Coordinates of C-alpha atoms in Angstrom, one line a residue:
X1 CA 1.8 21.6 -7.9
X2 CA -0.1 18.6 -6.4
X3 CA 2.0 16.2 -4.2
X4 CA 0.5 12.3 -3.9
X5 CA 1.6 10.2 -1.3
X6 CA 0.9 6.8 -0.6
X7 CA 1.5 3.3 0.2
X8 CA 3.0 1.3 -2.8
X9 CA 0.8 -0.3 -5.0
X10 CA -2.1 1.7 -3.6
X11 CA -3.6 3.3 -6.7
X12 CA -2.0 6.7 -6.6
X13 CA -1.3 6.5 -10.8
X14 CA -4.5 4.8 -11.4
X15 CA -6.0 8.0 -9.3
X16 CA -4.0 11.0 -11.5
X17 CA -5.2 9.1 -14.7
X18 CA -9.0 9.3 -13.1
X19 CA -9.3 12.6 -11.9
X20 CA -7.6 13.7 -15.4
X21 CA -10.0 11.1 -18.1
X22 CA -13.4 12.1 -15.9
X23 CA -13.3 15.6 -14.7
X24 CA -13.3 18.8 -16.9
X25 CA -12.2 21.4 -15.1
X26 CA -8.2 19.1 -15.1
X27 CA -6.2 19.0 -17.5
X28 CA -7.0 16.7 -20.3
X29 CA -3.8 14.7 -20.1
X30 CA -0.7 13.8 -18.8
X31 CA 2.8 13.6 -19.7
X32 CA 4.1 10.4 -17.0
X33 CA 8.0 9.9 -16.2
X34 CA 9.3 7.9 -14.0
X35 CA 11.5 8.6 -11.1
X36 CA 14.0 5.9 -11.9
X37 CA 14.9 7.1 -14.9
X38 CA 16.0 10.1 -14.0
X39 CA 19.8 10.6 -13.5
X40 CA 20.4 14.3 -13.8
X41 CA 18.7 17.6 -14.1
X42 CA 19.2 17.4 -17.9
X43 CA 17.4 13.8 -17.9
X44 CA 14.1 15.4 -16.0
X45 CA 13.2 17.7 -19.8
X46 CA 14.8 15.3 -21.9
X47 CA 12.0 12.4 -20.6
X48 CA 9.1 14.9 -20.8
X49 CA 10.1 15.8 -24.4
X50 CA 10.5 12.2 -25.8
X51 CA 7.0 11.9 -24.2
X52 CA 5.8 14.9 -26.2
X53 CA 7.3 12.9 -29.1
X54 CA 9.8 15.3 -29.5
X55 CA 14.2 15.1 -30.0
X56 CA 16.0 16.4 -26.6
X57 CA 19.2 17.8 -29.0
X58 CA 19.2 19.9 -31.7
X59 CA 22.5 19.3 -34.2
X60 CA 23.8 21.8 -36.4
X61 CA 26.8 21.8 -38.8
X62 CA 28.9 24.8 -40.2
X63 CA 32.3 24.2 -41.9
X64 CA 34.9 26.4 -43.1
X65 CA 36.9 26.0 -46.5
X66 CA 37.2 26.7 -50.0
X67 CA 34.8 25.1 -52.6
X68 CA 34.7 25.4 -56.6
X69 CA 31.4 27.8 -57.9
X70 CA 30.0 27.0 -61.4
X71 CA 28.6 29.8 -63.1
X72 CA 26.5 29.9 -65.9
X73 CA 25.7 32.0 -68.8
X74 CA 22.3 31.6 -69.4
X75 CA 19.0 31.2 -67.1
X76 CA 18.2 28.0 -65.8
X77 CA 14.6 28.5 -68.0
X78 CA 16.7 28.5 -71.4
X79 CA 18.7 25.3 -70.4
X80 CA 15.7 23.2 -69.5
X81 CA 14.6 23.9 -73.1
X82 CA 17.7 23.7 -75.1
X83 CA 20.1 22.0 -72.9
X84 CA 23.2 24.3 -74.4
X85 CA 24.6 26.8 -72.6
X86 CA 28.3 27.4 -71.0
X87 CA 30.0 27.6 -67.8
X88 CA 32.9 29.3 -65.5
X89 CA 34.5 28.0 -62.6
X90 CA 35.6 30.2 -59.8
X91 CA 36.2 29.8 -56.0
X92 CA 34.7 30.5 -52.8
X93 CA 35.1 30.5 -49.0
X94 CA 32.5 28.3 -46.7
X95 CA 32.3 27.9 -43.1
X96 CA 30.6 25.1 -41.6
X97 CA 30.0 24.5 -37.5
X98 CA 29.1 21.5 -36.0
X99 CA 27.0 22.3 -32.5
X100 CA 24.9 20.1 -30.6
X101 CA 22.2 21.4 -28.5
X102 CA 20.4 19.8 -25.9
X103 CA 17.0 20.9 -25.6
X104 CA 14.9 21.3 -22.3
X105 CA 11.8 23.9 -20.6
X106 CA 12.4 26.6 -22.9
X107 CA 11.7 24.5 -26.2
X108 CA 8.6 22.5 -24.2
X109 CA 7.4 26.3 -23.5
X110 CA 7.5 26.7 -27.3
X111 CA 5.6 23.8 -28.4
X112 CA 2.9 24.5 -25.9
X113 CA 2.4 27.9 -27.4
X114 CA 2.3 26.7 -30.5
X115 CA -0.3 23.8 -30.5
X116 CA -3.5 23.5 -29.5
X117 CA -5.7 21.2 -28.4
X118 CA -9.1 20.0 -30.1
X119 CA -11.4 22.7 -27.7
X120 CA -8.6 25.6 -28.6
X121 CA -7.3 25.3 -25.5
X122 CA -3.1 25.7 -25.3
X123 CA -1.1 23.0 -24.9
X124 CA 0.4 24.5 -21.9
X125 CA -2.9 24.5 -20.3
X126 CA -4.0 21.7 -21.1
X127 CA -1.7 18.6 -19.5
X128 CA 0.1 17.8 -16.6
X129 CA 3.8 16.7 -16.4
X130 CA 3.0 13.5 -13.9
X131 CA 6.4 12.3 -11.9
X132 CA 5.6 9.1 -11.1
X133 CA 8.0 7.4 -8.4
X134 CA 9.5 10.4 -7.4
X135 CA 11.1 8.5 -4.2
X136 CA 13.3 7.1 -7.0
X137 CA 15.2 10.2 -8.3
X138 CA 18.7 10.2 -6.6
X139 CA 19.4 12.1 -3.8
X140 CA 22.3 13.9 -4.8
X141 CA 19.7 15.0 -7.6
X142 CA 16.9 16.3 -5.5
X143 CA 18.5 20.0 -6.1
X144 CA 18.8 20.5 -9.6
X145 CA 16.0 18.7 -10.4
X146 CA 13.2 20.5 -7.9
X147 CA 14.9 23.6 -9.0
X148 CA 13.7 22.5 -13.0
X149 CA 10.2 22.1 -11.7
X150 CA 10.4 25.3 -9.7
X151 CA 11.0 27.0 -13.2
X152 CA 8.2 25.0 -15.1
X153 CA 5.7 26.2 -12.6
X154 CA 6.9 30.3 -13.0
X155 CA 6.4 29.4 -17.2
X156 CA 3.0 27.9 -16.4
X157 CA 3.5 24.3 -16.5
X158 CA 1.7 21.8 -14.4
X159 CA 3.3 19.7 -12.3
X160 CA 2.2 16.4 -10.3
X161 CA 4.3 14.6 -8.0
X162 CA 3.8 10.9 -6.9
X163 CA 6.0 9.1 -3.9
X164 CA 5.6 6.4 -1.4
X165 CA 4.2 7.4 1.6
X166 CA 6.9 7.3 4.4
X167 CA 9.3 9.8 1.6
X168 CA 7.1 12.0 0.6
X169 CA 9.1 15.0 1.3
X170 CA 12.1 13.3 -0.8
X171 CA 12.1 16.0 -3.5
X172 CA 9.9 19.0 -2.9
X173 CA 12.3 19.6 0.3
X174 CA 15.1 19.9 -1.2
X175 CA 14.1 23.6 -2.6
X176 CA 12.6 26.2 0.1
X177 CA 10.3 28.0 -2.5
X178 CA 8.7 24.8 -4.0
X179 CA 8.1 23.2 -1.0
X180 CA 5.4 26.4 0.0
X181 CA 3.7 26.1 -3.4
X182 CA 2.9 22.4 -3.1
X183 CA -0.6 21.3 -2.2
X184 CA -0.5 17.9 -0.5
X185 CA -2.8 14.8 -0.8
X186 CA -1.9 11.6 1.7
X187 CA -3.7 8.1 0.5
X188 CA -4.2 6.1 3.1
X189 CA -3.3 2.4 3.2
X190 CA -6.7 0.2 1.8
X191 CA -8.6 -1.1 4.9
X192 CA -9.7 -5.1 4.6
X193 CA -13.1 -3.7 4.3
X194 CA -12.2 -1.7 1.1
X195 CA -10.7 -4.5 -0.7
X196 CA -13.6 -6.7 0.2
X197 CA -15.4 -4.1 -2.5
X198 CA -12.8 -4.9 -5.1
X199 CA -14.1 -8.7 -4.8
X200 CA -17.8 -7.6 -4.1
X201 CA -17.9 -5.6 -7.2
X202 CA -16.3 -8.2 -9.4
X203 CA -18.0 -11.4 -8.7
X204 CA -21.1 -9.3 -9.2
X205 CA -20.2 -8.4 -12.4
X206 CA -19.0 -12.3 -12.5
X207 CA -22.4 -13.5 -11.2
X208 CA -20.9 -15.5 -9.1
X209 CA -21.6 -16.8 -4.8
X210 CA -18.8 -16.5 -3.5
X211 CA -18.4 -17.3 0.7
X212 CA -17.9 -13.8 2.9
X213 CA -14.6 -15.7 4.8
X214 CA -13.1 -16.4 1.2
X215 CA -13.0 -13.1 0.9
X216 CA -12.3 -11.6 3.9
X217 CA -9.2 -14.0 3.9
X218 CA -8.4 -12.7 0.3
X219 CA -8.5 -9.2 1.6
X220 CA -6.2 -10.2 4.5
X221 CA -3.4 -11.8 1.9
X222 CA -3.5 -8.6 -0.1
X223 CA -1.5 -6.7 2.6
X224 CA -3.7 -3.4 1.5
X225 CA -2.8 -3.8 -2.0
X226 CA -5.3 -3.5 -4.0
X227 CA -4.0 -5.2 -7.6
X228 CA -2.8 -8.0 -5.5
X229 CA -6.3 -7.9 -4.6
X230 CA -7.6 -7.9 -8.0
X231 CA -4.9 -10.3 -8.8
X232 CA -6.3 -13.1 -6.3
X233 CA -9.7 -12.5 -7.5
X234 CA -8.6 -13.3 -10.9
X235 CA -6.8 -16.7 -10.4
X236 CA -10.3 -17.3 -7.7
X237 CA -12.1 -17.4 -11.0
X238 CA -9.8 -18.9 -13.5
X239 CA -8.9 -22.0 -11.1
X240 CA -12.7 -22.5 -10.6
X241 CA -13.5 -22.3 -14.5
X242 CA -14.9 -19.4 -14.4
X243 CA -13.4 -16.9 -17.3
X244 CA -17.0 -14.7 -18.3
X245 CA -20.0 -13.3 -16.9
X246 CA -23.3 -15.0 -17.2
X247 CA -22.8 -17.5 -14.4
X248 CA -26.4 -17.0 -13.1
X249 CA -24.9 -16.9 -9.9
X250 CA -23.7 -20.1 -9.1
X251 CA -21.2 -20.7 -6.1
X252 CA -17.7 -21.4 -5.8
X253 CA -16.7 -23.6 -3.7
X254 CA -13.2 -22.8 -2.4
X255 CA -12.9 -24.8 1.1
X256 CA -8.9 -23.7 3.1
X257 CA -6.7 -26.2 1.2
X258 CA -8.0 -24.7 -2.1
X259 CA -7.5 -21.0 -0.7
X260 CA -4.0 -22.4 0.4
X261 CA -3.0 -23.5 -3.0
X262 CA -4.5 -20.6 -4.8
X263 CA -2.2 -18.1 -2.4
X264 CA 0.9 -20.3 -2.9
X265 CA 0.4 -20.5 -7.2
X266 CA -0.1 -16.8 -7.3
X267 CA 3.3 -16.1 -5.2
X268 CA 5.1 -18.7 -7.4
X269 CA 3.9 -16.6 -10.3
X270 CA 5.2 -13.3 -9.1
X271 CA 7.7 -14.4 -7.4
X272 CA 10.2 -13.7 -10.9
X273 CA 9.5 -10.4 -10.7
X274 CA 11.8 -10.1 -7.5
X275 CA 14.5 -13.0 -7.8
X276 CA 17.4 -10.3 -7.4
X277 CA 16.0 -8.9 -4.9
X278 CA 15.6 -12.1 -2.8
X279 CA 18.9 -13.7 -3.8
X280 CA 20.2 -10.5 -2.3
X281 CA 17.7 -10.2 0.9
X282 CA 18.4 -13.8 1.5
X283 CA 22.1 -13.9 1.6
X284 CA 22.6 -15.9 -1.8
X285 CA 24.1 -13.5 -3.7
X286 CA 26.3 -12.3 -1.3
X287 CA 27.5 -15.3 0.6
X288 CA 25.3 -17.7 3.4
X289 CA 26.0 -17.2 7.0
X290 CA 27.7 -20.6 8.0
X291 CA 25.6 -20.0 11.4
X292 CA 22.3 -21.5 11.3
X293 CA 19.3 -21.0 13.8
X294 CA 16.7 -23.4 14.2
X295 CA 12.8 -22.7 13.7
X296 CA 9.6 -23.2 15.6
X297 CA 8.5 -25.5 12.9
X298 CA 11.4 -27.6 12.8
X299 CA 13.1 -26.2 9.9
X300 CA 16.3 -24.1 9.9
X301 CA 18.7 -21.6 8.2
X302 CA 20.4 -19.0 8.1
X303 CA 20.3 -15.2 10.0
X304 CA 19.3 -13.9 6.8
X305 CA 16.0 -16.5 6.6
X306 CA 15.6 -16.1 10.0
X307 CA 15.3 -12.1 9.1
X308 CA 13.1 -12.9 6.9
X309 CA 10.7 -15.4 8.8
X310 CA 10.0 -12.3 11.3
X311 CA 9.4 -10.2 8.0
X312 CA 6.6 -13.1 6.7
X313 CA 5.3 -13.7 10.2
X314 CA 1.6 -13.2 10.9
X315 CA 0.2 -10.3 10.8
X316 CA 2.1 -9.0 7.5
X317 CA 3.1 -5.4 7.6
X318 CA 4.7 -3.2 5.4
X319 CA 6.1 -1.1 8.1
X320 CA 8.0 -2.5 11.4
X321 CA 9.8 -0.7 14.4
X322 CA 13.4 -2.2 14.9
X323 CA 11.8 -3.9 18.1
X324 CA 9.1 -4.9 16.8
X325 CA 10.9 -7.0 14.0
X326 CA 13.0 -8.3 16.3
X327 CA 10.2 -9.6 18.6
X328 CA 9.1 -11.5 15.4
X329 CA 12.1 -12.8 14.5
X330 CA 12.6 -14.4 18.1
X331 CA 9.8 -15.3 18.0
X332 CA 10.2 -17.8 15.0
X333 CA 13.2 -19.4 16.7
X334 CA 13.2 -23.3 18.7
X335 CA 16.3 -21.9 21.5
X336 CA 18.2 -19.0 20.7
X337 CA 17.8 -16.9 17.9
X338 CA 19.9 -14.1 16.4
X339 CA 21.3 -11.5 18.9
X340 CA 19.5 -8.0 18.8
X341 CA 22.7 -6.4 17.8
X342 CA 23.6 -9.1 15.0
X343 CA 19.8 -8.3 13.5
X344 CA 20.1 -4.6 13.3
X345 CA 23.6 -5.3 11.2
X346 CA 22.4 -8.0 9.0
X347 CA 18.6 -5.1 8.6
X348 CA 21.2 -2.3 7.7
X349 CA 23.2 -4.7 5.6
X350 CA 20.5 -6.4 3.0
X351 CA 19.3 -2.4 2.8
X352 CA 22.8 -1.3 1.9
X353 CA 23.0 -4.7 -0.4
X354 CA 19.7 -3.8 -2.6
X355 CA 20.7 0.3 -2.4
X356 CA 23.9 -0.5 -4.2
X357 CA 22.8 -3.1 -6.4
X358 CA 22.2 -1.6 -10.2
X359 CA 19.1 -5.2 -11.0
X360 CA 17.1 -4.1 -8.0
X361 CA 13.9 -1.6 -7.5
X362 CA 15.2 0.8 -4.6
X363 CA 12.8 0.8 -1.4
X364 CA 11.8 -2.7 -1.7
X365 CA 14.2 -2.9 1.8
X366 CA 14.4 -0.1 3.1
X367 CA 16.1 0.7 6.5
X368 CA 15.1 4.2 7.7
X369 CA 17.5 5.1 10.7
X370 CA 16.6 8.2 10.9
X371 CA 12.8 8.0 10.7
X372 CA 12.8 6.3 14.2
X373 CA 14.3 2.9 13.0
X374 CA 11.6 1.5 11.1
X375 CA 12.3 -1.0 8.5
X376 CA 10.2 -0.2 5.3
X377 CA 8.6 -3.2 3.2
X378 CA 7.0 -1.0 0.8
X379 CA 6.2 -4.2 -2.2
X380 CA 3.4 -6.0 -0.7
X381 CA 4.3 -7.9 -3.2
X382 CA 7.7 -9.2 -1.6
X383 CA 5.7 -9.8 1.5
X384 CA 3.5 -11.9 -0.2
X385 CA 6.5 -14.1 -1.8
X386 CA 8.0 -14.8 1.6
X387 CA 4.5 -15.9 2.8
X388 CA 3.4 -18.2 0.5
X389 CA 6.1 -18.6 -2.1
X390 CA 9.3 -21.4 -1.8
X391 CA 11.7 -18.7 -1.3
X392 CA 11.0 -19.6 2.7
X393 CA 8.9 -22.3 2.4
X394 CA 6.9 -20.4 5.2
X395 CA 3.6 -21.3 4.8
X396 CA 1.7 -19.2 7.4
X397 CA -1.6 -20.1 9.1
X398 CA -4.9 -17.8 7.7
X399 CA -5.5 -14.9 9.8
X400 CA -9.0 -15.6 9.4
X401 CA -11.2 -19.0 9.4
X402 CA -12.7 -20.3 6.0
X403 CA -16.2 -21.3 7.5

């Protein structure tokens, strides 16, 4: 079994996919479920079966009774022909039972050794059960579930398990003997340098100039994700009328202001995907604090915005120490600013508010007391938003000059 950690949004599905499509000694596809939607032992075989295109219950019916019999006098050959022949009636006992059956391993074992694929290779050998999002299977879960992968892999099944980076022990710890048949593989956050190839390699393709600072401050903005990345490349293009290849390399000219707007439209268009998740990280949903602090740039709000101004602060990260955040925090406020005590309740609180909620992603906020109290980000994405989006109406400097 391969374990794949990593930062969100880092590649680690586009990476299985990969390895699988352009190497032949792998398997030569894979089965993907989702962590989320996964809610018991059970669920785990019934999502890799409806993947397999196959029903997770069997039904069968017997009933009992008494039914009337017709016999006949002549064979069924004669009547065809003539259509006269003559009947008794007499009775006899049925029984019917009605059973459901749900289906799991065992029936995926049988349909792997009975199909094959196009090089007569079995089925069983030939893909790989992917878990995507493992860091999303309930905790109180983690048992029965490692235990059903701990029996795949004695049948001969193939099993490869994807998690964020900071809980990537989530599930494999929680059985002994799986945990010493794992085989680990750690992705490490992209580097600005690295996503500078994303936007290398595409405005060549592009044929397109395009400045070194533009992109070094596009790499900066993608808080080492590389499809938002991609994503600022894209609207780059689009918003300078660029939409094919052939441009026989003309420049863009994208000056601050234009990188400016182009950051703030792309957060305005993602921003949707997270409006739960901000009306609850931002008090809304839950009820303001009456108490508001005031702000270096001469706006003010509440101790949830004020949170949230330290989150968006420059540099962006993912991960903060409990200090650290509430350095940044202070650090936003004109005066007096939330006391340390009254941050670490309102950290733990939005955490506890998302956790509970049933219309949010789990881990977007993620408060890890035990993992010396670092506050987990793990969505570039929601950094992004409460940069450059109207949620905080932040609007941060560049980290980097646009020469």
């Amino acid at each position: 079994m391969i374990s794949i950690s990593g930062p969100s949004k880092s590649g680690k599905s586009t990476l299985v996919r990969h390895v699988i499509e352009e190497y032949d000694s792998t398997p030569s596809f894979s089965v993907e479920i989702r962590g989320n939607n996964i809610d018991s032992g059970e669920d785990f075989w019934k999502n890799i079966l409806k993947q397999l295109g196959e029903p997770s219950s069997r039904h069968y019916e017997k009933r009992q009774g008494t039914r009337k019999k017709d016999n006949f006098s002549i064979g069924a050959a004669i009547q065809a022909l003539t259509a006269k022949y003559s009947k008794s009636t007499t009775e006899e006992d049925f029984e019917v039972i009605v059973e459901d059956h749900n289906l799991g391993l065992n029936t995926i074992i049988e349909i792997c050794n009975g199909e094959y694929s196009e090089d007569g290779e079995n089925l069983r050998d030939d893909f790989v059960i992917f878990v995507d999002d493992a860091h999303k299977i309930p905790e109180e879960i983690h048992t029965p579930v490692a235990e059903n992968i701990k029996e795949g892999l004695d049948k001969g099944l193939k099993f490869c398990i994807g998690y964020i980076d900071y809980r990537s022990d989530a599930l494999t710890s929680a059985d002994i003997d799986l945990s010493d048949r794992v085989e680990s593989v750690e992705l490490e956050p992209w580097e600005t340098d690295e996503l500078e190839q994303i936007a290398d390699k595409g405005f060549d393709k592009m044929e397109l100039k395009v400045d070194e600072s533009v992109i070094r401050v596009l790499a900066e903005e993608s808080i080492q994700s590389p499809q938002l990345m991609q994503k600022l490349c894209y609207n780059l293009c689009t918003n300078s009328d660029y939409y094919y290849s052939g441009n026989d390399w003309e420049t863009v000219n994208a000056d601050q202001e234009f990188i400016i707007e182009l950051l703030k439209e792309v957060a305005g268009s993602i921003k949707t995907q997270y409006r739960t998740e901000f009306d609850l990280m931002t008090g809304k949903a839950k009820g303001k604090s009456e108490k508001e602090f005031d702000w270096i740039d001469g706006q003010s709000g509440n101790r949830y915005l004020t949170l949230l101004r330290g989150i968006a602060r420059n540099p962006p990260r993912t991960s903060l120490s409990l200090e650290d955040l509430k350095y940044r925090v202070a650090s936003e406020c004109r005066g007096s600013g939330p006391q340390s005590g009254n941050i670490t309740n309102d950290i733990a609180r939005v955490s506890r508010w998302i956790d509970e909620s049933s219309n949010t992603e789990n881990f977007v906020f993620d408060y890890v007391e035990d993992r010396e109290n670092e506050v987990q980000i793990p969505e570039p994405g929601i950094i992004f938003c409460l940069r450059w989006s109207d949620v905080l109406n932040y609007w941060p400097d560049l980290q980097s000059e646009i020469t």
